[in-house]
Amino acid sequence: MSNANAANAVASKKAVVLVTGASSGFGRLAAEALAKAGHTVYASMRDVAGRNAKNAAEMAATSARDGVDLRAIELDVQSEPSANAAAEKVIAETGRIDVVVHNAGHMMFGPAESFTPEQFAQQYDVNVLGTQRVNRAVLPHMRKQKQGLLVWVSSSSSAGGTPPYLSPYFAAKAAMDALAVQYARELSRWGIETSIVVPGAFTKGTNHFAHSGRPADEARLAEYEAGPYRGFGEEVQKAFAAIVPDDADVAGVAEAIVDIVNMPFGKRPFRVHYDPTQDGADVGFTVLDRLRAEMLHRVGLADLLTPAKLI
């Protein structure tokens, strides 16, 4: 894409957006909200022709009914060929990729010891390596455009409250957040922005708990259930649900993403919190991000904190 075309795209505020994990939850809500805001949205998911055929059909119906540009696309973040194919399809159809929303993720629930190392690796593969595969597929296009935006859906657990029995998920989300921070520094001179959205705890409106993975080592799990942690999983979930306000609405996460995408280049916040439970992550990340920024100032690399305007 020429610099003139890129500038026109930015000026019109109509972006080509790729959302990962868009079959349900935050991803589905964000994809639909972005499309209704006037953007061309590729809502990616696994097995569009199979288990997600219904979701894809619903999106096509929404697109036709509401006159929006919402397109389901095949993308398995655990497959490099799949990520590459999705990126090439978007480029072939639109000529550019302006925004990627890293949302795909999976949760596991249970005592950490009862998960096998392979399960931890699977959690890391979906929530962390998945973003790496997608980045490697889309960033060459963004760098050629000399402008782009990565939106990462993180977790308040990385700097706020962390209820037990979610160790694999929390560990992976913390790794993903750390990766997002490093990518921000390494992409700023290419004119690529980063915004990290930090949702708090939600027990309604997503299928995280309903579809969460369970421990493979049932013998270890049984030992916990027979010992001092008998019934603890249910105890945690009840305590978790009790602190989430009745009016907590997951749609607020999607709205935050739309607001970020709609902002002009150079004005987007590095981190945005949407946390009805107020678990303290906003305080924790404020301190952490400031310390990191101050270090870059000390070593003369403060320019990495601001995306370069190249077009």
PDB file of C-alpha atoms in Angstrom:
ATOM      1  CA  MET A   1       0.000   0.000   0.000  1.00  0.00           C
ATOM      2  CA  SER A   2       1.287   3.480  -0.866  1.00  0.00           C
ATOM      3  CA  ASN A   3       1.853   6.090   1.802  1.00  0.00           C
ATOM      4  CA  ALA A   4      -0.991   8.134   0.312  1.00  0.00           C
ATOM      5  CA  ASN A   5      -3.427   5.233   0.574  1.00  0.00           C
ATOM      6  CA  ALA A   6      -2.311   4.519   4.113  1.00  0.00           C
ATOM      7  CA  ALA A   7      -2.825   8.151   5.063  1.00  0.00           C
ATOM      8  CA  ASN A   8      -6.302   8.110   3.526  1.00  0.00           C
ATOM      9  CA  ALA A   9      -7.156   4.969   5.464  1.00  0.00           C
ATOM     10  CA  VAL A  10      -6.080   6.605   8.702  1.00  0.00           C
ATOM     11  CA  ALA A  11      -7.870   9.850   7.881  1.00  0.00           C
ATOM     12  CA  SER A  12     -11.140   8.032   7.202  1.00  0.00           C
ATOM     13  CA  LYS A  13     -10.735   6.108  10.459  1.00  0.00           C
ATOM     14  CA  LYS A  14     -11.863   2.942   8.690  1.00  0.00           C
ATOM     15  CA  ALA A  15      -9.454   0.199   9.593  1.00  0.00           C
ATOM     16  CA  VAL A  16      -8.953  -3.397   8.512  1.00  0.00           C
ATOM     17  CA  VAL A  17      -8.975  -5.337  11.768  1.00  0.00           C
ATOM     18  CA  LEU A  18      -8.079  -8.958  12.496  1.00  0.00           C
ATOM     19  CA  VAL A  19      -9.470 -10.283  15.788  1.00  0.00           C
ATOM     20  CA  THR A  20      -8.231 -13.638  17.097  1.00  0.00           C
ATOM     21  CA  GLY A  21     -10.455 -15.961  19.103  1.00  0.00           C
ATOM     22  CA  ALA A  22     -13.596 -14.243  17.842  1.00  0.00           C
ATOM     23  CA  SER A  23     -16.080 -17.106  18.035  1.00  0.00           C
ATOM     24  CA  SER A  24     -17.259 -16.086  21.510  1.00  0.00           C
ATOM     25  CA  GLY A  25     -16.562 -13.949  24.576  1.00  0.00           C
ATOM     26  CA  PHE A  26     -14.467 -10.790  24.379  1.00  0.00           C
ATOM     27  CA  GLY A  27     -13.392 -11.585  20.811  1.00  0.00           C
ATOM     28  CA  ARG A  28     -16.917 -12.007  19.456  1.00  0.00           C
ATOM     29  CA  LEU A  29     -18.135  -8.852  21.187  1.00  0.00           C
ATOM     30  CA  ALA A  30     -15.131  -6.831  20.007  1.00  0.00           C
ATOM     31  CA  ALA A  31     -15.442  -8.036  16.405  1.00  0.00           C
ATOM     32  CA  GLU A  32     -19.113  -7.113  16.211  1.00  0.00           C
ATOM     33  CA  ALA A  33     -18.604  -3.757  17.946  1.00  0.00           C
ATOM     34  CA  LEU A  34     -15.709  -2.842  15.641  1.00  0.00           C
ATOM     35  CA  ALA A  35     -17.760  -3.739  12.569  1.00  0.00           C
ATOM     36  CA  LYS A  36     -20.675  -1.628  13.803  1.00  0.00           C
ATOM     37  CA  ALA A  37     -18.189   1.225  14.299  1.00  0.00           C
ATOM     38  CA  GLY A  38     -17.517   1.117  10.552  1.00  0.00           C
ATOM     39  CA  HIS A  39     -14.374  -0.977  10.328  1.00  0.00           C
ATOM     40  CA  THR A  40     -13.710  -4.001   8.126  1.00  0.00           C
ATOM     41  CA  VAL A  41     -13.375  -6.820  10.621  1.00  0.00           C
ATOM     42  CA  TYR A  42     -12.005 -10.300  10.121  1.00  0.00           C
ATOM     43  CA  ALA A  43     -13.320 -12.378  13.019  1.00  0.00           C
ATOM     44  CA  SER A  44     -10.981 -15.326  13.195  1.00  0.00           C
ATOM     45  CA  MET A  45     -11.709 -18.720  14.708  1.00  0.00           C
ATOM     46  CA  ARG A  46     -10.867 -22.390  14.295  1.00  0.00           C
ATOM     47  CA  ASP A  47     -12.852 -24.753  12.071  1.00  0.00           C
ATOM     48  CA  VAL A  48     -15.093 -22.218  10.351  1.00  0.00           C
ATOM     49  CA  ALA A  49     -16.573 -24.962   8.170  1.00  0.00           C
ATOM     50  CA  GLY A  50     -17.173 -27.308  11.112  1.00  0.00           C
ATOM     51  CA  ARG A  51     -17.807 -26.629  14.765  1.00  0.00           C
ATOM     52  CA  ASN A  52     -17.818 -22.857  14.268  1.00  0.00           C
ATOM     53  CA  ALA A  53     -19.970 -22.917  11.139  1.00  0.00           C
ATOM     54  CA  LYS A  54     -22.943 -21.630  13.148  1.00  0.00           C
ATOM     55  CA  ASN A  55     -20.927 -18.709  14.505  1.00  0.00           C
ATOM     56  CA  ALA A  56     -19.652 -17.860  11.030  1.00  0.00           C
ATOM     57  CA  ALA A  57     -23.195 -17.977   9.646  1.00  0.00           C
ATOM     58  CA  GLU A  58     -24.424 -15.706  12.433  1.00  0.00           C
ATOM     59  CA  MET A  59     -21.723 -13.178  11.599  1.00  0.00           C
ATOM     60  CA  ALA A  60     -22.629 -13.275   7.907  1.00  0.00           C
ATOM     61  CA  ALA A  61     -26.261 -12.651   8.871  1.00  0.00           C
ATOM     62  CA  THR A  62     -25.241  -9.749  11.123  1.00  0.00           C
ATOM     63  CA  SER A  63     -23.164  -8.272   8.314  1.00  0.00           C
ATOM     64  CA  ALA A  64     -26.059  -8.450   5.855  1.00  0.00           C
ATOM     65  CA  ARG A  65     -28.722  -7.287   8.294  1.00  0.00           C
ATOM     66  CA  ASP A  66     -26.804  -4.357   9.767  1.00  0.00           C
ATOM     67  CA  GLY A  67     -24.882  -3.344   6.656  1.00  0.00           C
ATOM     68  CA  VAL A  68     -21.517  -3.846   8.324  1.00  0.00           C
ATOM     69  CA  ASP A  69     -18.331  -5.526   7.125  1.00  0.00           C
ATOM     70  CA  LEU A  70     -17.874  -8.516   9.420  1.00  0.00           C
ATOM     71  CA  ARG A  71     -16.130 -11.538   7.923  1.00  0.00           C
ATOM     72  CA  ALA A  72     -15.451 -14.853   9.637  1.00  0.00           C
ATOM     73  CA  ILE A  73     -12.043 -16.231   8.759  1.00  0.00           C
ATOM     74  CA  GLU A  74     -10.225 -19.472   9.537  1.00  0.00           C
ATOM     75  CA  LEU A  75      -7.287 -19.017  11.913  1.00  0.00           C
ATOM     76  CA  ASP A  76      -5.901 -21.479  14.439  1.00  0.00           C
ATOM     77  CA  VAL A  77      -3.355 -19.604  16.562  1.00  0.00           C
ATOM     78  CA  GLN A  78      -1.652 -22.924  17.338  1.00  0.00           C
ATOM     79  CA  SER A  79      -0.766 -23.357  13.652  1.00  0.00           C
ATOM     80  CA  GLU A  80       1.842 -21.236  11.861  1.00  0.00           C
ATOM     81  CA  PRO A  81       0.529 -22.182   8.388  1.00  0.00           C
ATOM     82  CA  SER A  82      -2.983 -21.213   9.498  1.00  0.00           C
ATOM     83  CA  ALA A  83      -1.826 -17.822  10.784  1.00  0.00           C
ATOM     84  CA  ASN A  84       0.119 -17.169   7.583  1.00  0.00           C
ATOM     85  CA  ALA A  85      -2.832 -18.183   5.407  1.00  0.00           C
ATOM     86  CA  ALA A  86      -5.197 -15.883   7.316  1.00  0.00           C
ATOM     87  CA  ALA A  87      -2.863 -12.914   6.970  1.00  0.00           C
ATOM     88  CA  GLU A  88      -2.412 -13.544   3.246  1.00  0.00           C
ATOM     89  CA  LYS A  89      -6.175 -13.796   2.759  1.00  0.00           C
ATOM     90  CA  VAL A  90      -6.767 -10.454   4.473  1.00  0.00           C
ATOM     91  CA  ILE A  91      -4.042  -8.812   2.377  1.00  0.00           C
ATOM     92  CA  ALA A  92      -5.376 -10.350  -0.829  1.00  0.00           C
ATOM     93  CA  GLU A  93      -8.887  -9.063  -0.149  1.00  0.00           C
ATOM     94  CA  THR A  94      -8.169  -5.619   1.317  1.00  0.00           C
ATOM     95  CA  GLY A  95      -4.539  -4.776   0.539  1.00  0.00           C
ATOM     96  CA  ARG A  96      -3.650  -4.070   4.167  1.00  0.00           C
ATOM     97  CA  ILE A  97      -3.920  -4.996   7.838  1.00  0.00           C
ATOM     98  CA  ASP A  98      -4.249  -2.002  10.136  1.00  0.00           C
ATOM     99  CA  VAL A  99      -5.068  -3.580  13.481  1.00  0.00           C
ATOM    100  CA  VAL A 100      -4.627  -6.944  15.170  1.00  0.00           C
ATOM    101  CA  VAL A 101      -6.530  -7.713  18.349  1.00  0.00           C
ATOM    102  CA  HIS A 102      -4.741 -10.482  20.247  1.00  0.00           C
ATOM    103  CA  ASN A 103      -7.659 -12.032  22.104  1.00  0.00           C
ATOM    104  CA  ALA A 104      -7.450 -15.804  21.590  1.00  0.00           C
ATOM    105  CA  GLY A 105      -6.979 -17.593  24.871  1.00  0.00           C
ATOM    106  CA  HIS A 106      -7.905 -20.582  26.961  1.00  0.00           C
ATOM    107  CA  MET A 107      -8.322 -21.151  30.700  1.00  0.00           C
ATOM    108  CA  MET A 108      -7.491 -24.108  32.941  1.00  0.00           C
ATOM    109  CA  PHE A 109      -8.919 -24.525  36.433  1.00  0.00           C
ATOM    110  CA  GLY A 110      -7.623 -26.699  39.266  1.00  0.00           C
ATOM    111  CA  PRO A 111      -4.634 -27.133  41.602  1.00  0.00           C
ATOM    112  CA  ALA A 112      -1.380 -26.404  39.765  1.00  0.00           C
ATOM    113  CA  GLU A 113       0.252 -29.694  40.806  1.00  0.00           C
ATOM    114  CA  SER A 114      -2.488 -31.738  39.169  1.00  0.00           C
ATOM    115  CA  PHE A 115      -1.782 -30.358  35.692  1.00  0.00           C
ATOM    116  CA  THR A 116       0.856 -32.144  33.654  1.00  0.00           C
ATOM    117  CA  PRO A 117       3.774 -30.177  32.192  1.00  0.00           C
ATOM    118  CA  GLU A 118       2.254 -30.865  28.792  1.00  0.00           C
ATOM    119  CA  GLN A 119      -0.940 -29.093  29.879  1.00  0.00           C
ATOM    120  CA  PHE A 120       1.044 -26.068  31.004  1.00  0.00           C
ATOM    121  CA  ALA A 121       2.792 -26.115  27.641  1.00  0.00           C
ATOM    122  CA  GLN A 122      -0.555 -26.242  25.843  1.00  0.00           C
ATOM    123  CA  GLN A 123      -1.795 -23.255  27.847  1.00  0.00           C
ATOM    124  CA  TYR A 124       1.353 -21.329  26.966  1.00  0.00           C
ATOM    125  CA  ASP A 125       1.040 -22.392  23.334  1.00  0.00           C
ATOM    126  CA  VAL A 126      -2.458 -20.930  22.971  1.00  0.00           C
ATOM    127  CA  ASN A 127      -2.102 -17.788  25.063  1.00  0.00           C
ATOM    128  CA  VAL A 128       1.493 -16.795  24.292  1.00  0.00           C
ATOM    129  CA  LEU A 129       2.937 -18.598  21.291  1.00  0.00           C
ATOM    130  CA  GLY A 130      -0.335 -17.999  19.462  1.00  0.00           C
ATOM    131  CA  THR A 131       0.339 -14.265  19.550  1.00  0.00           C
ATOM    132  CA  GLN A 132       3.856 -14.871  18.260  1.00  0.00           C
ATOM    133  CA  ARG A 133       2.584 -16.862  15.284  1.00  0.00           C
ATOM    134  CA  VAL A 134       0.066 -14.176  14.397  1.00  0.00           C
ATOM    135  CA  ASN A 135       2.630 -11.395  14.831  1.00  0.00           C
ATOM    136  CA  ARG A 136       5.089 -13.108  12.527  1.00  0.00           C
ATOM    137  CA  ALA A 137       2.304 -13.418   9.947  1.00  0.00           C
ATOM    138  CA  VAL A 138       1.048  -9.825  10.070  1.00  0.00           C
ATOM    139  CA  LEU A 139       3.971  -7.636  11.095  1.00  0.00           C
ATOM    140  CA  PRO A 140       5.846  -7.764   7.767  1.00  0.00           C
ATOM    141  CA  HIS A 141       2.744  -6.181   6.190  1.00  0.00           C
ATOM    142  CA  MET A 142       2.402  -3.568   8.934  1.00  0.00           C
ATOM    143  CA  ARG A 143       6.074  -2.643   8.710  1.00  0.00           C
ATOM    144  CA  LYS A 144       5.738  -2.112   4.956  1.00  0.00           C
ATOM    145  CA  GLN A 145       2.716   0.110   5.626  1.00  0.00           C
ATOM    146  CA  LYS A 146       4.831   2.083   8.141  1.00  0.00           C
ATOM    147  CA  GLN A 147       1.896   2.118  10.519  1.00  0.00           C
ATOM    148  CA  GLY A 148      -0.242  -0.320  12.484  1.00  0.00           C
ATOM    149  CA  LEU A 149      -1.758  -1.152  15.846  1.00  0.00           C
ATOM    150  CA  LEU A 150      -1.526  -4.203  18.081  1.00  0.00           C
ATOM    151  CA  VAL A 151      -4.186  -4.500  20.770  1.00  0.00           C
ATOM    152  CA  TRP A 152      -3.420  -7.153  23.391  1.00  0.00           C
ATOM    153  CA  VAL A 153      -6.137  -8.496  25.700  1.00  0.00           C
ATOM    154  CA  SER A 154      -4.242  -9.110  28.922  1.00  0.00           C
ATOM    155  CA  SER A 155      -5.513  -9.930  32.427  1.00  0.00           C
ATOM    156  CA  SER A 156      -5.708  -8.025  35.688  1.00  0.00           C
ATOM    157  CA  SER A 157      -4.165 -11.102  37.326  1.00  0.00           C
ATOM    158  CA  SER A 158      -0.761 -10.066  35.982  1.00  0.00           C
ATOM    159  CA  ALA A 159      -0.572  -7.163  38.442  1.00  0.00           C
ATOM    160  CA  GLY A 160      -3.668  -7.487  40.643  1.00  0.00           C
ATOM    161  CA  GLY A 161      -5.628 -10.124  42.519  1.00  0.00           C
ATOM    162  CA  THR A 162      -4.933 -13.762  41.714  1.00  0.00           C
ATOM    163  CA  PRO A 163      -7.447 -16.326  43.028  1.00  0.00           C
ATOM    164  CA  PRO A 164      -5.895 -19.807  43.434  1.00  0.00           C
ATOM    165  CA  TYR A 165      -6.516 -22.731  41.080  1.00  0.00           C
ATOM    166  CA  LEU A 166      -5.904 -20.675  37.944  1.00  0.00           C
ATOM    167  CA  SER A 167      -2.123 -21.038  37.841  1.00  0.00           C
ATOM    168  CA  PRO A 168      -1.682 -22.204  34.224  1.00  0.00           C
ATOM    169  CA  TYR A 169      -3.856 -19.389  32.907  1.00  0.00           C
ATOM    170  CA  PHE A 170      -2.354 -16.678  35.086  1.00  0.00           C
ATOM    171  CA  ALA A 171       1.199 -17.765  34.274  1.00  0.00           C
ATOM    172  CA  ALA A 172       0.469 -17.673  30.552  1.00  0.00           C
ATOM    173  CA  LYS A 173      -1.297 -14.313  30.710  1.00  0.00           C
ATOM    174  CA  ALA A 174       1.620 -12.807  32.639  1.00  0.00           C
ATOM    175  CA  ALA A 175       3.977 -14.075  29.929  1.00  0.00           C
ATOM    176  CA  MET A 176       1.752 -12.637  27.209  1.00  0.00           C
ATOM    177  CA  ASP A 177       1.662  -9.244  28.914  1.00  0.00           C
ATOM    178  CA  ALA A 178       5.459  -9.215  29.223  1.00  0.00           C
ATOM    179  CA  LEU A 179       5.728 -10.089  25.527  1.00  0.00           C
ATOM    180  CA  ALA A 180       3.345  -7.266  24.615  1.00  0.00           C
ATOM    181  CA  VAL A 181       5.504  -4.758  26.489  1.00  0.00           C
ATOM    182  CA  GLN A 182       8.668  -5.893  24.707  1.00  0.00           C
ATOM    183  CA  TYR A 183       7.001  -5.859  21.303  1.00  0.00           C
ATOM    184  CA  ALA A 184       5.861  -2.290  21.947  1.00  0.00           C
ATOM    185  CA  ARG A 185       9.475  -1.159  22.265  1.00  0.00           C
ATOM    186  CA  GLU A 186      10.664  -3.147  19.265  1.00  0.00           C
ATOM    187  CA  LEU A 187       7.900  -1.905  16.957  1.00  0.00           C
ATOM    188  CA  SER A 188       7.670   1.783  17.889  1.00  0.00           C
ATOM    189  CA  ARG A 189      10.384   2.849  15.411  1.00  0.00           C
ATOM    190  CA  TRP A 190       8.441   1.039  12.667  1.00  0.00           C
ATOM    191  CA  GLY A 191       5.429   3.280  13.370  1.00  0.00           C
ATOM    192  CA  ILE A 192       3.448   0.471  15.002  1.00  0.00           C
ATOM    193  CA  GLU A 193       1.477   1.272  18.154  1.00  0.00           C
ATOM    194  CA  THR A 194       0.646  -0.963  21.097  1.00  0.00           C
ATOM    195  CA  SER A 195      -2.331  -0.805  23.442  1.00  0.00           C
ATOM    196  CA  ILE A 196      -2.851  -3.376  26.182  1.00  0.00           C
ATOM    197  CA  VAL A 197      -6.408  -3.877  27.429  1.00  0.00           C
ATOM    198  CA  VAL A 198      -6.594  -5.280  30.954  1.00  0.00           C
ATOM    199  CA  PRO A 199      -9.962  -6.851  31.814  1.00  0.00           C
ATOM    200  CA  GLY A 200     -10.774  -7.762  35.385  1.00  0.00           C
ATOM    201  CA  ALA A 201     -12.659 -10.826  36.549  1.00  0.00           C
ATOM    202  CA  PHE A 202     -15.929 -11.732  34.840  1.00  0.00           C
ATOM    203  CA  THR A 203     -18.027 -14.740  35.838  1.00  0.00           C
ATOM    204  CA  LYS A 204     -20.822 -13.975  33.373  1.00  0.00           C
ATOM    205  CA  GLY A 205     -20.779 -13.113  29.698  1.00  0.00           C
ATOM    206  CA  THR A 206     -17.827 -15.320  28.729  1.00  0.00           C
ATOM    207  CA  ASN A 207     -17.383 -19.078  28.523  1.00  0.00           C
ATOM    208  CA  HIS A 208     -13.991 -19.107  30.269  1.00  0.00           C
ATOM    209  CA  PHE A 209     -15.076 -21.244  33.199  1.00  0.00           C
ATOM    210  CA  ALA A 210     -17.556 -23.387  31.266  1.00  0.00           C
ATOM    211  CA  HIS A 211     -14.890 -24.351  28.713  1.00  0.00           C
ATOM    212  CA  SER A 212     -11.881 -24.337  31.033  1.00  0.00           C
ATOM    213  CA  GLY A 213      -9.435 -27.216  30.934  1.00  0.00           C
ATOM    214  CA  ARG A 214      -9.316 -29.674  33.830  1.00  0.00           C
ATOM    215  CA  PRO A 215      -6.328 -31.413  35.437  1.00  0.00           C
ATOM    216  CA  ALA A 216      -5.121 -34.507  33.598  1.00  0.00           C
ATOM    217  CA  ASP A 217      -3.561 -36.039  36.708  1.00  0.00           C
ATOM    218  CA  GLU A 218      -6.732 -37.167  38.425  1.00  0.00           C
ATOM    219  CA  ALA A 219      -4.814 -38.964  41.169  1.00  0.00           C
ATOM    220  CA  ARG A 220      -3.142 -35.725  42.283  1.00  0.00           C
ATOM    221  CA  LEU A 221      -6.473 -33.922  42.042  1.00  0.00           C
ATOM    222  CA  ALA A 222      -8.076 -36.603  44.233  1.00  0.00           C
ATOM    223  CA  GLU A 223      -5.388 -36.069  46.876  1.00  0.00           C
ATOM    224  CA  TYR A 224      -6.269 -32.391  47.040  1.00  0.00           C
ATOM    225  CA  GLU A 225      -9.959 -33.234  47.273  1.00  0.00           C
ATOM    226  CA  ALA A 226      -9.298 -35.733  50.060  1.00  0.00           C
ATOM    227  CA  GLY A 227      -7.114 -33.297  51.998  1.00  0.00           C
ATOM    228  CA  PRO A 228      -7.349 -29.744  53.321  1.00  0.00           C
ATOM    229  CA  TYR A 229      -8.469 -28.432  49.933  1.00  0.00           C
ATOM    230  CA  ARG A 230     -11.637 -30.528  49.741  1.00  0.00           C
ATOM    231  CA  GLY A 231     -14.234 -28.548  47.773  1.00  0.00           C
ATOM    232  CA  PHE A 232     -11.809 -25.670  47.330  1.00  0.00           C
ATOM    233  CA  GLY A 233     -12.522 -25.257  43.615  1.00  0.00           C
ATOM    234  CA  GLU A 234     -16.162 -24.504  44.323  1.00  0.00           C
ATOM    235  CA  GLU A 235     -15.134 -22.239  47.219  1.00  0.00           C
ATOM    236  CA  VAL A 236     -12.877 -20.213  44.929  1.00  0.00           C
ATOM    237  CA  GLN A 237     -15.533 -19.847  42.247  1.00  0.00           C
ATOM    238  CA  LYS A 238     -18.128 -18.674  44.769  1.00  0.00           C
ATOM    239  CA  ALA A 239     -15.687 -16.165  46.283  1.00  0.00           C
ATOM    240  CA  PHE A 240     -14.719 -15.043  42.784  1.00  0.00           C
ATOM    241  CA  ALA A 241     -18.360 -14.537  41.761  1.00  0.00           C
ATOM    242  CA  ALA A 242     -19.168 -12.666  44.978  1.00  0.00           C
ATOM    243  CA  ILE A 243     -16.811  -9.775  44.200  1.00  0.00           C
ATOM    244  CA  VAL A 244     -18.043  -9.268  40.642  1.00  0.00           C
ATOM    245  CA  PRO A 245     -20.749  -6.569  40.620  1.00  0.00           C
ATOM    246  CA  ASP A 246     -24.140  -7.630  39.291  1.00  0.00           C
ATOM    247  CA  ASP A 247     -23.932  -4.973  36.598  1.00  0.00           C
ATOM    248  CA  ALA A 248     -20.461  -5.986  35.389  1.00  0.00           C
ATOM    249  CA  ASP A 249     -20.778  -6.079  31.627  1.00  0.00           C
ATOM    250  CA  VAL A 250     -18.211  -7.794  29.423  1.00  0.00           C
ATOM    251  CA  ALA A 251     -19.310  -5.530  26.580  1.00  0.00           C
ATOM    252  CA  GLY A 252     -17.249  -2.824  28.269  1.00  0.00           C
ATOM    253  CA  VAL A 253     -14.093  -4.619  27.162  1.00  0.00           C
ATOM    254  CA  ALA A 254     -15.262  -4.520  23.545  1.00  0.00           C
ATOM    255  CA  GLU A 255     -16.136  -0.832  23.886  1.00  0.00           C
ATOM    256  CA  ALA A 256     -12.652  -0.114  25.234  1.00  0.00           C
ATOM    257  CA  ILE A 257     -11.131  -1.827  22.194  1.00  0.00           C
ATOM    258  CA  VAL A 258     -13.344   0.158  19.807  1.00  0.00           C
ATOM    259  CA  ASP A 259     -12.362   3.405  21.545  1.00  0.00           C
ATOM    260  CA  ILE A 260      -8.671   2.567  21.124  1.00  0.00           C
ATOM    261  CA  VAL A 261      -8.999   1.690  17.443  1.00  0.00           C
ATOM    262  CA  ASN A 262     -10.982   4.873  16.784  1.00  0.00           C
ATOM    263  CA  MET A 263      -8.340   7.132  18.314  1.00  0.00           C
ATOM    264  CA  PRO A 264      -5.881   8.967  16.037  1.00  0.00           C
ATOM    265  CA  PHE A 265      -2.356   7.686  15.614  1.00  0.00           C
ATOM    266  CA  GLY A 266      -0.052   8.686  18.462  1.00  0.00           C
ATOM    267  CA  LYS A 267      -2.912   9.333  20.888  1.00  0.00           C
ATOM    268  CA  ARG A 268      -3.702   5.767  21.894  1.00  0.00           C
ATOM    269  CA  PRO A 269      -3.056   4.797  25.519  1.00  0.00           C
ATOM    270  CA  PHE A 270      -0.442   2.172  26.250  1.00  0.00           C
ATOM    271  CA  ARG A 271      -2.674   0.433  28.786  1.00  0.00           C
ATOM    272  CA  VAL A 272      -6.417   0.555  29.473  1.00  0.00           C
ATOM    273  CA  HIS A 273      -8.152  -1.086  32.431  1.00  0.00           C
ATOM    274  CA  TYR A 274     -11.719  -2.350  32.532  1.00  0.00           C
ATOM    275  CA  ASP A 275     -12.121  -3.959  35.916  1.00  0.00           C
ATOM    276  CA  PRO A 276     -15.496  -3.791  37.720  1.00  0.00           C
ATOM    277  CA  THR A 277     -14.025  -5.781  40.639  1.00  0.00           C
ATOM    278  CA  GLN A 278     -11.211  -3.242  41.152  1.00  0.00           C
ATOM    279  CA  ASP A 279      -8.624  -5.843  42.130  1.00  0.00           C
ATOM    280  CA  GLY A 280      -5.738  -3.365  42.120  1.00  0.00           C
ATOM    281  CA  ALA A 281      -4.203  -4.136  38.749  1.00  0.00           C
ATOM    282  CA  ASP A 282      -4.490  -0.486  37.714  1.00  0.00           C
ATOM    283  CA  VAL A 283      -2.226   0.457  40.627  1.00  0.00           C
ATOM    284  CA  GLY A 284       0.190  -2.420  40.059  1.00  0.00           C
ATOM    285  CA  PHE A 285       0.596  -1.770  36.352  1.00  0.00           C
ATOM    286  CA  THR A 286       0.935   1.981  36.849  1.00  0.00           C
ATOM    287  CA  VAL A 287       3.974   1.381  39.036  1.00  0.00           C
ATOM    288  CA  LEU A 288       5.394  -1.342  36.805  1.00  0.00           C
ATOM    289  CA  ASP A 289       4.985   0.584  33.564  1.00  0.00           C
ATOM    290  CA  ARG A 290       6.478   3.717  35.099  1.00  0.00           C
ATOM    291  CA  LEU A 291       9.550   1.838  36.318  1.00  0.00           C
ATOM    292  CA  ARG A 292      10.066   0.358  32.873  1.00  0.00           C
ATOM    293  CA  ALA A 293       9.670   3.756  31.207  1.00  0.00           C
ATOM    294  CA  GLU A 294      12.092   5.393  33.606  1.00  0.00           C
ATOM    295  CA  MET A 295      14.699   2.762  32.821  1.00  0.00           C
ATOM    296  CA  LEU A 296      14.437   3.535  29.116  1.00  0.00           C
ATOM    297  CA  HIS A 297      14.880   7.226  29.883  1.00  0.00           C
ATOM    298  CA  ARG A 298      17.980   6.436  31.948  1.00  0.00           C
ATOM    299  CA  VAL A 299      19.660   4.529  29.136  1.00  0.00           C
ATOM    300  CA  GLY A 300      18.757   7.022  26.416  1.00  0.00           C
ATOM    301  CA  LEU A 301      16.065   4.966  24.691  1.00  0.00           C
ATOM    302  CA  ALA A 302      13.035   7.069  25.604  1.00  0.00           C
ATOM    303  CA  ASP A 303      12.027   7.342  21.941  1.00  0.00           C
ATOM    304  CA  LEU A 304      10.867   3.719  22.157  1.00  0.00           C
ATOM    305  CA  LEU A 305       7.975   4.866  24.356  1.00  0.00           C
ATOM    306  CA  THR A 306       6.351   6.756  21.483  1.00  0.00           C
ATOM    307  CA  PRO A 307       5.505   5.312  18.049  1.00  0.00           C
ATOM    308  CA  ALA A 308       7.337   7.026  15.215  1.00  0.00           C
ATOM    309  CA  LYS A 309       5.109   8.849  12.738  1.00  0.00           C
ATOM    310  CA  LEU A 310       6.420   7.675   9.371  1.00  0.00           C
ATOM    311  CA  ILE A 311       3.520   8.598   7.079  1.00  0.00           C
TER     312      ILE A 311
END
